[in-house]
Amino acid sequence: MTWWLKMVRCSLRRVIYVVMRVCYRFSVHGQENVPKRGAALVVCNHVSFMDALVLGGGSPRPLRFVMDQPIFESRWLKWWFQLVGAIPIESERHSPGALRRTLDEVSHALREGDVVMVFPEGRITPDGDIHAFRRGLETILARDNVPVIPAGLAGLWGSWTSHYGGKALKKWPSRFRAPVSLHFGPPVLVHEVEDVALRRYLEARVRALKAAGDSEITHR
C-alpha cells in the first residue's frame, strides 16, 4: 500500500469516528488490544448495516472489511469501498473460485501488515442474538497465523439499519443518539487454542464482550 493511501485511510477513520460520535452516544473500550503495527484479524458480531462504520471509527487503525460482493458493487458506494480497502466475497454458486480469490486477497492484506475485519456469522443477525460462527476462520488462520482480536458490539439492535421489527432499511428511523458500545478484547493466539474449538472459543469471547457492552448501556 502506498504511503498516501495509508494517510487517506487513517484520515477517513478519524472522520468516521467523529460522525459516529454525532450519530450515537458512542463508547469504545479496549483499543489498546489492537496491535499498533503488524497484521491482525478482528472478528465481531454482526448487528446492522452500520457495523462496519462503527468498527471502522472505533478501531485505532484502519480496518479492511470482508463484505458481500453485491453490496461492494453498489453503484453509489463502490468507490468508497475501494478507497477503504474492502475485500469482496461472493458465493461459489455464483462464481466458481470466488472463495479462493477472497482468501488470496485476505492473505495478501495480512502479509502487508493490515488489520482485516470479518463477521464470522456471515450475515446480520435476524433476532439480535449472536449466531454460530461459520467455517472460514480456520482457513484464513491456517494460511496466516496472526493474532485474532475479538470484538463485541452492543446497542445497534433496534435501529432502522438492523432487522429489528422488520427488514433493515425498510423502516423509518425511530432513534437518534442511541447508546452504542464497542469492546475490543485481548488478542487470541491461535496456537494456544485447539483447532476443533477455535470457532467456539472466539464466539464465546465475542459473546462476553457484547454482554459487557449490553451491561454498560443498561447502567448508563
PDB file of C-alpha atoms in Angstrom:
ATOM      1  CA  MET A   1       0.000   0.000   0.000  1.00  0.00           C
ATOM      2  CA  THR A   2       1.345   3.428  -0.905  1.00  0.00           C
ATOM      3  CA  TRP A   3       2.038   5.959   1.846  1.00  0.00           C
ATOM      4  CA  TRP A   4      -0.607   8.385   0.586  1.00  0.00           C
ATOM      5  CA  LEU A   5      -3.304   5.711   0.636  1.00  0.00           C
ATOM      6  CA  LYS A   6      -2.366   4.847   4.210  1.00  0.00           C
ATOM      7  CA  MET A   7      -2.702   8.510   5.159  1.00  0.00           C
ATOM      8  CA  VAL A   8      -6.088   8.761   3.411  1.00  0.00           C
ATOM      9  CA  ARG A   9      -7.419   5.717   5.248  1.00  0.00           C
ATOM     10  CA  CYS A  10      -6.152   6.995   8.596  1.00  0.00           C
ATOM     11  CA  SER A  11      -7.806  10.360   7.955  1.00  0.00           C
ATOM     12  CA  LEU A  12     -11.064   8.682   6.936  1.00  0.00           C
ATOM     13  CA  ARG A  13     -11.019   6.638  10.136  1.00  0.00           C
ATOM     14  CA  ARG A  14     -10.866   9.831  12.201  1.00  0.00           C
ATOM     15  CA  VAL A  15     -13.710  11.404  10.215  1.00  0.00           C
ATOM     16  CA  ILE A  16     -15.845   8.282  10.648  1.00  0.00           C
ATOM     17  CA  TYR A  17     -15.198   8.310  14.399  1.00  0.00           C
ATOM     18  CA  VAL A  18     -16.465  11.897  14.650  1.00  0.00           C
ATOM     19  CA  VAL A  19     -19.560  11.037  12.606  1.00  0.00           C
ATOM     20  CA  MET A  20     -20.295   8.040  14.843  1.00  0.00           C
ATOM     21  CA  ARG A  21     -19.991  10.238  17.925  1.00  0.00           C
ATOM     22  CA  VAL A  22     -22.543  12.611  16.383  1.00  0.00           C
ATOM     23  CA  CYS A  23     -24.968   9.830  15.417  1.00  0.00           C
ATOM     24  CA  TYR A  24     -24.657   7.790  18.629  1.00  0.00           C
ATOM     25  CA  ARG A  25     -23.616   8.094  22.244  1.00  0.00           C
ATOM     26  CA  PHE A  26     -20.654   6.015  21.232  1.00  0.00           C
ATOM     27  CA  SER A  27     -18.149   4.477  23.638  1.00  0.00           C
ATOM     28  CA  VAL A  28     -15.129   2.344  22.734  1.00  0.00           C
ATOM     29  CA  HIS A  29     -13.164   0.119  25.094  1.00  0.00           C
ATOM     30  CA  GLY A  30     -10.019  -1.946  24.699  1.00  0.00           C
ATOM     31  CA  GLN A  31      -8.482  -0.084  21.779  1.00  0.00           C
ATOM     32  CA  GLU A  32      -5.090  -0.941  23.235  1.00  0.00           C
ATOM     33  CA  ASN A  33      -5.792  -4.584  22.345  1.00  0.00           C
ATOM     34  CA  VAL A  34      -5.485  -3.789  18.634  1.00  0.00           C
ATOM     35  CA  PRO A  35      -1.744  -4.028  17.847  1.00  0.00           C
ATOM     36  CA  LYS A  36      -0.160  -0.715  16.909  1.00  0.00           C
ATOM     37  CA  ARG A  37       1.564  -2.312  13.941  1.00  0.00           C
ATOM     38  CA  GLY A  38       1.554  -5.603  12.105  1.00  0.00           C
ATOM     39  CA  ALA A  39      -1.212  -7.863  10.881  1.00  0.00           C
ATOM     40  CA  ALA A  40      -4.255  -8.933  12.876  1.00  0.00           C
ATOM     41  CA  LEU A  41      -7.711 -10.367  12.261  1.00  0.00           C
ATOM     42  CA  VAL A  42     -10.684  -8.735  14.011  1.00  0.00           C
ATOM     43  CA  VAL A  43     -13.877 -10.793  14.495  1.00  0.00           C
ATOM     44  CA  CYS A  44     -17.154  -9.256  15.673  1.00  0.00           C
ATOM     45  CA  ASN A  45     -20.877  -9.948  15.922  1.00  0.00           C
ATOM     46  CA  HIS A  46     -22.991  -8.582  13.071  1.00  0.00           C
ATOM     47  CA  VAL A  47     -25.980  -6.472  14.146  1.00  0.00           C
ATOM     48  CA  SER A  48     -26.731  -3.946  11.405  1.00  0.00           C
ATOM     49  CA  PHE A  49     -25.644  -2.262   8.203  1.00  0.00           C
ATOM     50  CA  MET A  50     -23.858   0.360  10.338  1.00  0.00           C
ATOM     51  CA  ASP A  51     -21.482  -2.135  11.953  1.00  0.00           C
ATOM     52  CA  ALA A  52     -18.616  -1.547   9.533  1.00  0.00           C
ATOM     53  CA  LEU A  53     -18.699   2.214  10.097  1.00  0.00           C
ATOM     54  CA  VAL A  54     -18.905   1.835  13.876  1.00  0.00           C
ATOM     55  CA  LEU A  55     -15.993  -0.603  13.941  1.00  0.00           C
ATOM     56  CA  GLY A  56     -14.023   1.425  11.420  1.00  0.00           C
ATOM     57  CA  GLY A  57     -14.409   4.565  13.515  1.00  0.00           C
ATOM     58  CA  GLY A  58     -13.760   2.812  16.826  1.00  0.00           C
ATOM     59  CA  SER A  59     -10.621   0.978  15.764  1.00  0.00           C
ATOM     60  CA  PRO A  60      -7.315   2.763  16.402  1.00  0.00           C
ATOM     61  CA  ARG A  61      -6.145   1.522  12.989  1.00  0.00           C
ATOM     62  CA  PRO A  62      -7.892   1.366   9.603  1.00  0.00           C
ATOM     63  CA  LEU A  63      -9.730  -1.909   9.053  1.00  0.00           C
ATOM     64  CA  ARG A  64     -10.097  -3.784   5.778  1.00  0.00           C
ATOM     65  CA  PHE A  65     -13.542  -5.388   5.769  1.00  0.00           C
ATOM     66  CA  VAL A  66     -14.578  -8.610   4.081  1.00  0.00           C
ATOM     67  CA  MET A  67     -18.029  -7.868   2.651  1.00  0.00           C
ATOM     68  CA  ASP A  68     -20.639  -9.333   0.295  1.00  0.00           C
ATOM     69  CA  GLN A  69     -19.865  -8.779  -3.389  1.00  0.00           C
ATOM     70  CA  PRO A  70     -23.378  -7.417  -4.230  1.00  0.00           C
ATOM     71  CA  ILE A  71     -23.005  -4.691  -1.594  1.00  0.00           C
ATOM     72  CA  PHE A  72     -19.444  -3.976  -2.708  1.00  0.00           C
ATOM     73  CA  GLU A  73     -20.714  -3.477  -6.265  1.00  0.00           C
ATOM     74  CA  SER A  74     -23.223  -0.804  -5.164  1.00  0.00           C
ATOM     75  CA  ARG A  75     -23.437   1.877  -7.867  1.00  0.00           C
ATOM     76  CA  TRP A  76     -23.108   4.741  -5.399  1.00  0.00           C
ATOM     77  CA  LEU A  77     -20.747   3.263  -2.815  1.00  0.00           C
ATOM     78  CA  LYS A  78     -18.273   1.101  -4.726  1.00  0.00           C
ATOM     79  CA  TRP A  79     -15.756   3.956  -4.914  1.00  0.00           C
ATOM     80  CA  TRP A  80     -15.884   4.271  -1.106  1.00  0.00           C
ATOM     81  CA  PHE A  81     -15.443   0.547  -0.523  1.00  0.00           C
ATOM     82  CA  GLN A  82     -12.451   0.520  -2.866  1.00  0.00           C
ATOM     83  CA  LEU A  83     -10.933   3.543  -1.140  1.00  0.00           C
ATOM     84  CA  VAL A  84     -11.124   1.982   2.330  1.00  0.00           C
ATOM     85  CA  GLY A  85      -9.792  -1.330   1.021  1.00  0.00           C
ATOM     86  CA  ALA A  86     -12.872  -3.518   1.472  1.00  0.00           C
ATOM     87  CA  ILE A  87     -12.442  -7.114   0.292  1.00  0.00           C
ATOM     88  CA  PRO A  88     -15.484  -8.525  -1.575  1.00  0.00           C
ATOM     89  CA  ILE A  89     -16.629 -12.116  -1.197  1.00  0.00           C
ATOM     90  CA  GLU A  90     -19.095 -13.896  -3.467  1.00  0.00           C
ATOM     91  CA  SER A  91     -20.892 -17.227  -3.300  1.00  0.00           C
ATOM     92  CA  GLU A  92     -19.150 -20.149  -5.005  1.00  0.00           C
ATOM     93  CA  ARG A  93     -22.503 -20.935  -6.648  1.00  0.00           C
ATOM     94  CA  HIS A  94     -22.446 -17.619  -8.479  1.00  0.00           C
ATOM     95  CA  SER A  95     -18.738 -17.523  -9.223  1.00  0.00           C
ATOM     96  CA  PRO A  96     -16.613 -20.691  -9.006  1.00  0.00           C
ATOM     97  CA  GLY A  97     -13.250 -19.888  -7.453  1.00  0.00           C
ATOM     98  CA  ALA A  98     -14.598 -16.760  -5.712  1.00  0.00           C
ATOM     99  CA  LEU A  99     -13.753 -18.009  -2.224  1.00  0.00           C
ATOM    100  CA  ARG A 100     -10.152 -18.762  -3.169  1.00  0.00           C
ATOM    101  CA  ARG A 101      -9.794 -15.281  -4.690  1.00  0.00           C
ATOM    102  CA  THR A 102     -11.112 -13.706  -1.488  1.00  0.00           C
ATOM    103  CA  LEU A 103      -8.808 -15.815   0.671  1.00  0.00           C
ATOM    104  CA  ASP A 104      -5.869 -14.819  -1.532  1.00  0.00           C
ATOM    105  CA  GLU A 105      -6.740 -11.131  -1.084  1.00  0.00           C
ATOM    106  CA  VAL A 106      -7.168 -11.519   2.679  1.00  0.00           C
ATOM    107  CA  SER A 107      -3.823 -13.296   2.862  1.00  0.00           C
ATOM    108  CA  HIS A 108      -2.173 -10.547   0.801  1.00  0.00           C
ATOM    109  CA  ALA A 109      -3.608  -7.856   3.107  1.00  0.00           C
ATOM    110  CA  LEU A 110      -2.368  -9.655   6.230  1.00  0.00           C
ATOM    111  CA  ARG A 111       1.086 -10.141   4.746  1.00  0.00           C
ATOM    112  CA  GLU A 112       1.146  -6.417   4.016  1.00  0.00           C
ATOM    113  CA  GLY A 113       0.611  -5.844   7.750  1.00  0.00           C
ATOM    114  CA  ASP A 114      -3.026  -4.705   7.531  1.00  0.00           C
ATOM    115  CA  VAL A 115      -5.825  -5.367  10.019  1.00  0.00           C
ATOM    116  CA  VAL A 116      -8.607  -7.380   8.381  1.00  0.00           C
ATOM    117  CA  MET A 117     -12.140  -7.458   9.794  1.00  0.00           C
ATOM    118  CA  VAL A 118     -14.625 -10.317   9.323  1.00  0.00           C
ATOM    119  CA  PHE A 119     -18.138 -11.030  10.589  1.00  0.00           C
ATOM    120  CA  PRO A 120     -17.948 -14.804  11.216  1.00  0.00           C
ATOM    121  CA  GLU A 121     -21.749 -15.178  11.456  1.00  0.00           C
ATOM    122  CA  GLY A 122     -21.850 -14.442   7.735  1.00  0.00           C
ATOM    123  CA  ARG A 123     -24.999 -12.328   7.927  1.00  0.00           C
ATOM    124  CA  ILE A 124     -26.757  -9.682  10.006  1.00  0.00           C
ATOM    125  CA  THR A 125     -28.495 -11.230  12.997  1.00  0.00           C
ATOM    126  CA  PRO A 126     -32.244 -11.726  12.406  1.00  0.00           C
ATOM    127  CA  ASP A 127     -33.127 -11.681  16.109  1.00  0.00           C
ATOM    128  CA  GLY A 128     -30.459  -9.691  17.972  1.00  0.00           C
ATOM    129  CA  ASP A 129     -28.618 -12.780  19.212  1.00  0.00           C
ATOM    130  CA  ILE A 130     -25.175 -13.951  18.132  1.00  0.00           C
ATOM    131  CA  HIS A 131     -25.409 -16.964  15.812  1.00  0.00           C
ATOM    132  CA  ALA A 132     -22.897 -19.747  15.260  1.00  0.00           C
ATOM    133  CA  PHE A 133     -19.645 -18.678  13.613  1.00  0.00           C
ATOM    134  CA  ARG A 134     -19.240 -20.219  10.176  1.00  0.00           C
ATOM    135  CA  ARG A 135     -16.252 -22.016   8.732  1.00  0.00           C
ATOM    136  CA  GLY A 136     -13.615 -19.859   7.138  1.00  0.00           C
ATOM    137  CA  LEU A 137     -11.699 -18.516  10.116  1.00  0.00           C
ATOM    138  CA  GLU A 138      -9.635 -21.702  10.276  1.00  0.00           C
ATOM    139  CA  THR A 139      -8.776 -21.419   6.584  1.00  0.00           C
ATOM    140  CA  ILE A 140      -7.640 -17.814   6.934  1.00  0.00           C
ATOM    141  CA  LEU A 141      -5.556 -18.568  10.019  1.00  0.00           C
ATOM    142  CA  ALA A 142      -4.048 -21.726   8.504  1.00  0.00           C
ATOM    143  CA  ARG A 143      -2.610 -19.507   5.770  1.00  0.00           C
ATOM    144  CA  ASP A 144      -1.533 -16.656   8.052  1.00  0.00           C
ATOM    145  CA  ASN A 145      -1.083 -17.279  11.756  1.00  0.00           C
ATOM    146  CA  VAL A 146      -1.882 -13.775  13.033  1.00  0.00           C
ATOM    147  CA  PRO A 147      -3.387 -12.566  16.332  1.00  0.00           C
ATOM    148  CA  VAL A 148      -7.196 -12.593  16.433  1.00  0.00           C
ATOM    149  CA  ILE A 149      -8.881  -9.645  18.144  1.00  0.00           C
ATOM    150  CA  PRO A 150     -12.433 -10.471  19.314  1.00  0.00           C
ATOM    151  CA  ALA A 151     -14.848  -7.530  19.419  1.00  0.00           C
ATOM    152  CA  GLY A 152     -18.369  -7.167  20.799  1.00  0.00           C
ATOM    153  CA  LEU A 153     -20.867  -4.613  19.509  1.00  0.00           C
ATOM    154  CA  ALA A 154     -23.937  -3.587  21.530  1.00  0.00           C
ATOM    155  CA  GLY A 155     -26.705  -1.023  21.102  1.00  0.00           C
ATOM    156  CA  LEU A 156     -27.455  -1.204  17.377  1.00  0.00           C
ATOM    157  CA  TRP A 157     -30.178  -3.842  17.634  1.00  0.00           C
ATOM    158  CA  GLY A 158     -33.395  -1.852  17.376  1.00  0.00           C
ATOM    159  CA  SER A 159     -32.035   0.651  14.876  1.00  0.00           C
ATOM    160  CA  TRP A 160     -33.527   1.011  11.398  1.00  0.00           C
ATOM    161  CA  THR A 161     -30.340  -0.494   9.947  1.00  0.00           C
ATOM    162  CA  SER A 162     -30.940  -3.744  11.882  1.00  0.00           C
ATOM    163  CA  HIS A 163     -33.600  -6.404  11.246  1.00  0.00           C
ATOM    164  CA  TYR A 164     -35.460  -5.444  14.422  1.00  0.00           C
ATOM    165  CA  GLY A 165     -39.190  -5.139  13.696  1.00  0.00           C
ATOM    166  CA  GLY A 166     -38.780  -5.936  10.004  1.00  0.00           C
ATOM    167  CA  LYS A 167     -36.254  -5.893   7.199  1.00  0.00           C
ATOM    168  CA  ALA A 168     -33.362  -3.476   7.694  1.00  0.00           C
ATOM    169  CA  LEU A 169     -33.555  -0.109   5.891  1.00  0.00           C
ATOM    170  CA  LYS A 170     -37.275  -0.672   5.187  1.00  0.00           C
ATOM    171  CA  LYS A 171     -38.446   1.236   8.281  1.00  0.00           C
ATOM    172  CA  TRP A 172     -38.323   4.865   9.311  1.00  0.00           C
ATOM    173  CA  PRO A 173     -35.529   5.720  11.773  1.00  0.00           C
ATOM    174  CA  SER A 174     -37.013   5.924  15.249  1.00  0.00           C
ATOM    175  CA  ARG A 175     -33.934   6.565  17.392  1.00  0.00           C
ATOM    176  CA  PHE A 176     -31.276   9.241  17.430  1.00  0.00           C
ATOM    177  CA  ARG A 177     -28.184   9.388  19.601  1.00  0.00           C
ATOM    178  CA  ALA A 178     -28.814   5.866  20.886  1.00  0.00           C
ATOM    179  CA  PRO A 179     -26.099   4.453  23.183  1.00  0.00           C
ATOM    180  CA  VAL A 180     -23.700   2.181  21.286  1.00  0.00           C
ATOM    181  CA  SER A 181     -20.801   0.321  22.863  1.00  0.00           C
ATOM    182  CA  LEU A 182     -17.829  -1.391  21.218  1.00  0.00           C
ATOM    183  CA  HIS A 183     -15.431  -3.595  23.193  1.00  0.00           C
ATOM    184  CA  PHE A 184     -12.155  -4.976  21.786  1.00  0.00           C
ATOM    185  CA  GLY A 185     -10.825  -7.963  23.715  1.00  0.00           C
ATOM    186  CA  PRO A 186      -7.250  -9.146  24.264  1.00  0.00           C
ATOM    187  CA  PRO A 187      -5.603 -10.842  21.275  1.00  0.00           C
ATOM    188  CA  VAL A 188      -6.115 -14.573  20.874  1.00  0.00           C
ATOM    189  CA  LEU A 189      -3.084 -16.520  19.649  1.00  0.00           C
ATOM    190  CA  VAL A 190      -4.223 -19.427  17.518  1.00  0.00           C
ATOM    191  CA  HIS A 191      -1.580 -21.885  18.747  1.00  0.00           C
ATOM    192  CA  GLU A 192      -2.995 -21.510  22.269  1.00  0.00           C
ATOM    193  CA  VAL A 193      -6.422 -22.835  21.213  1.00  0.00           C
ATOM    194  CA  GLU A 194      -7.236 -26.323  19.894  1.00  0.00           C
ATOM    195  CA  ASP A 195      -8.175 -26.244  16.205  1.00  0.00           C
ATOM    196  CA  VAL A 196     -11.502 -28.006  16.761  1.00  0.00           C
ATOM    197  CA  ALA A 197     -12.525 -25.433  19.364  1.00  0.00           C
ATOM    198  CA  LEU A 198     -11.263 -22.250  17.704  1.00  0.00           C
ATOM    199  CA  ARG A 199     -14.582 -21.024  16.310  1.00  0.00           C
ATOM    200  CA  ARG A 200     -16.465 -21.852  19.518  1.00  0.00           C
ATOM    201  CA  TYR A 201     -13.800 -20.159  21.636  1.00  0.00           C
ATOM    202  CA  LEU A 202     -13.857 -16.973  19.554  1.00  0.00           C
ATOM    203  CA  GLU A 203     -17.657 -16.971  19.525  1.00  0.00           C
ATOM    204  CA  ALA A 204     -17.671 -17.216  23.326  1.00  0.00           C
ATOM    205  CA  ARG A 205     -15.218 -14.311  23.599  1.00  0.00           C
ATOM    206  CA  VAL A 206     -17.376 -12.149  21.305  1.00  0.00           C
ATOM    207  CA  ARG A 207     -20.491 -13.061  23.308  1.00  0.00           C
ATOM    208  CA  ALA A 208     -18.773 -11.987  26.533  1.00  0.00           C
ATOM    209  CA  LEU A 209     -17.676  -8.675  25.022  1.00  0.00           C
ATOM    210  CA  LYS A 210     -21.169  -7.979  23.684  1.00  0.00           C
ATOM    211  CA  ALA A 211     -22.605  -8.782  27.126  1.00  0.00           C
ATOM    212  CA  ALA A 212     -20.193  -6.264  28.666  1.00  0.00           C
ATOM    213  CA  GLY A 213     -21.477  -3.671  26.198  1.00  0.00           C
ATOM    214  CA  ASP A 214     -25.113  -4.512  26.960  1.00  0.00           C
ATOM    215  CA  SER A 215     -24.433  -4.150  30.682  1.00  0.00           C
ATOM    216  CA  GLU A 216     -22.685  -0.826  30.170  1.00  0.00           C
ATOM    217  CA  ILE A 217     -25.625   0.536  28.156  1.00  0.00           C
ATOM    218  CA  THR A 218     -28.157  -0.685  30.738  1.00  0.00           C
ATOM    219  CA  HIS A 219     -26.340   1.126  33.558  1.00  0.00           C
ATOM    220  CA  ARG A 220     -25.711   4.417  31.768  1.00  0.00           C
TER     221      ARG A 220
END
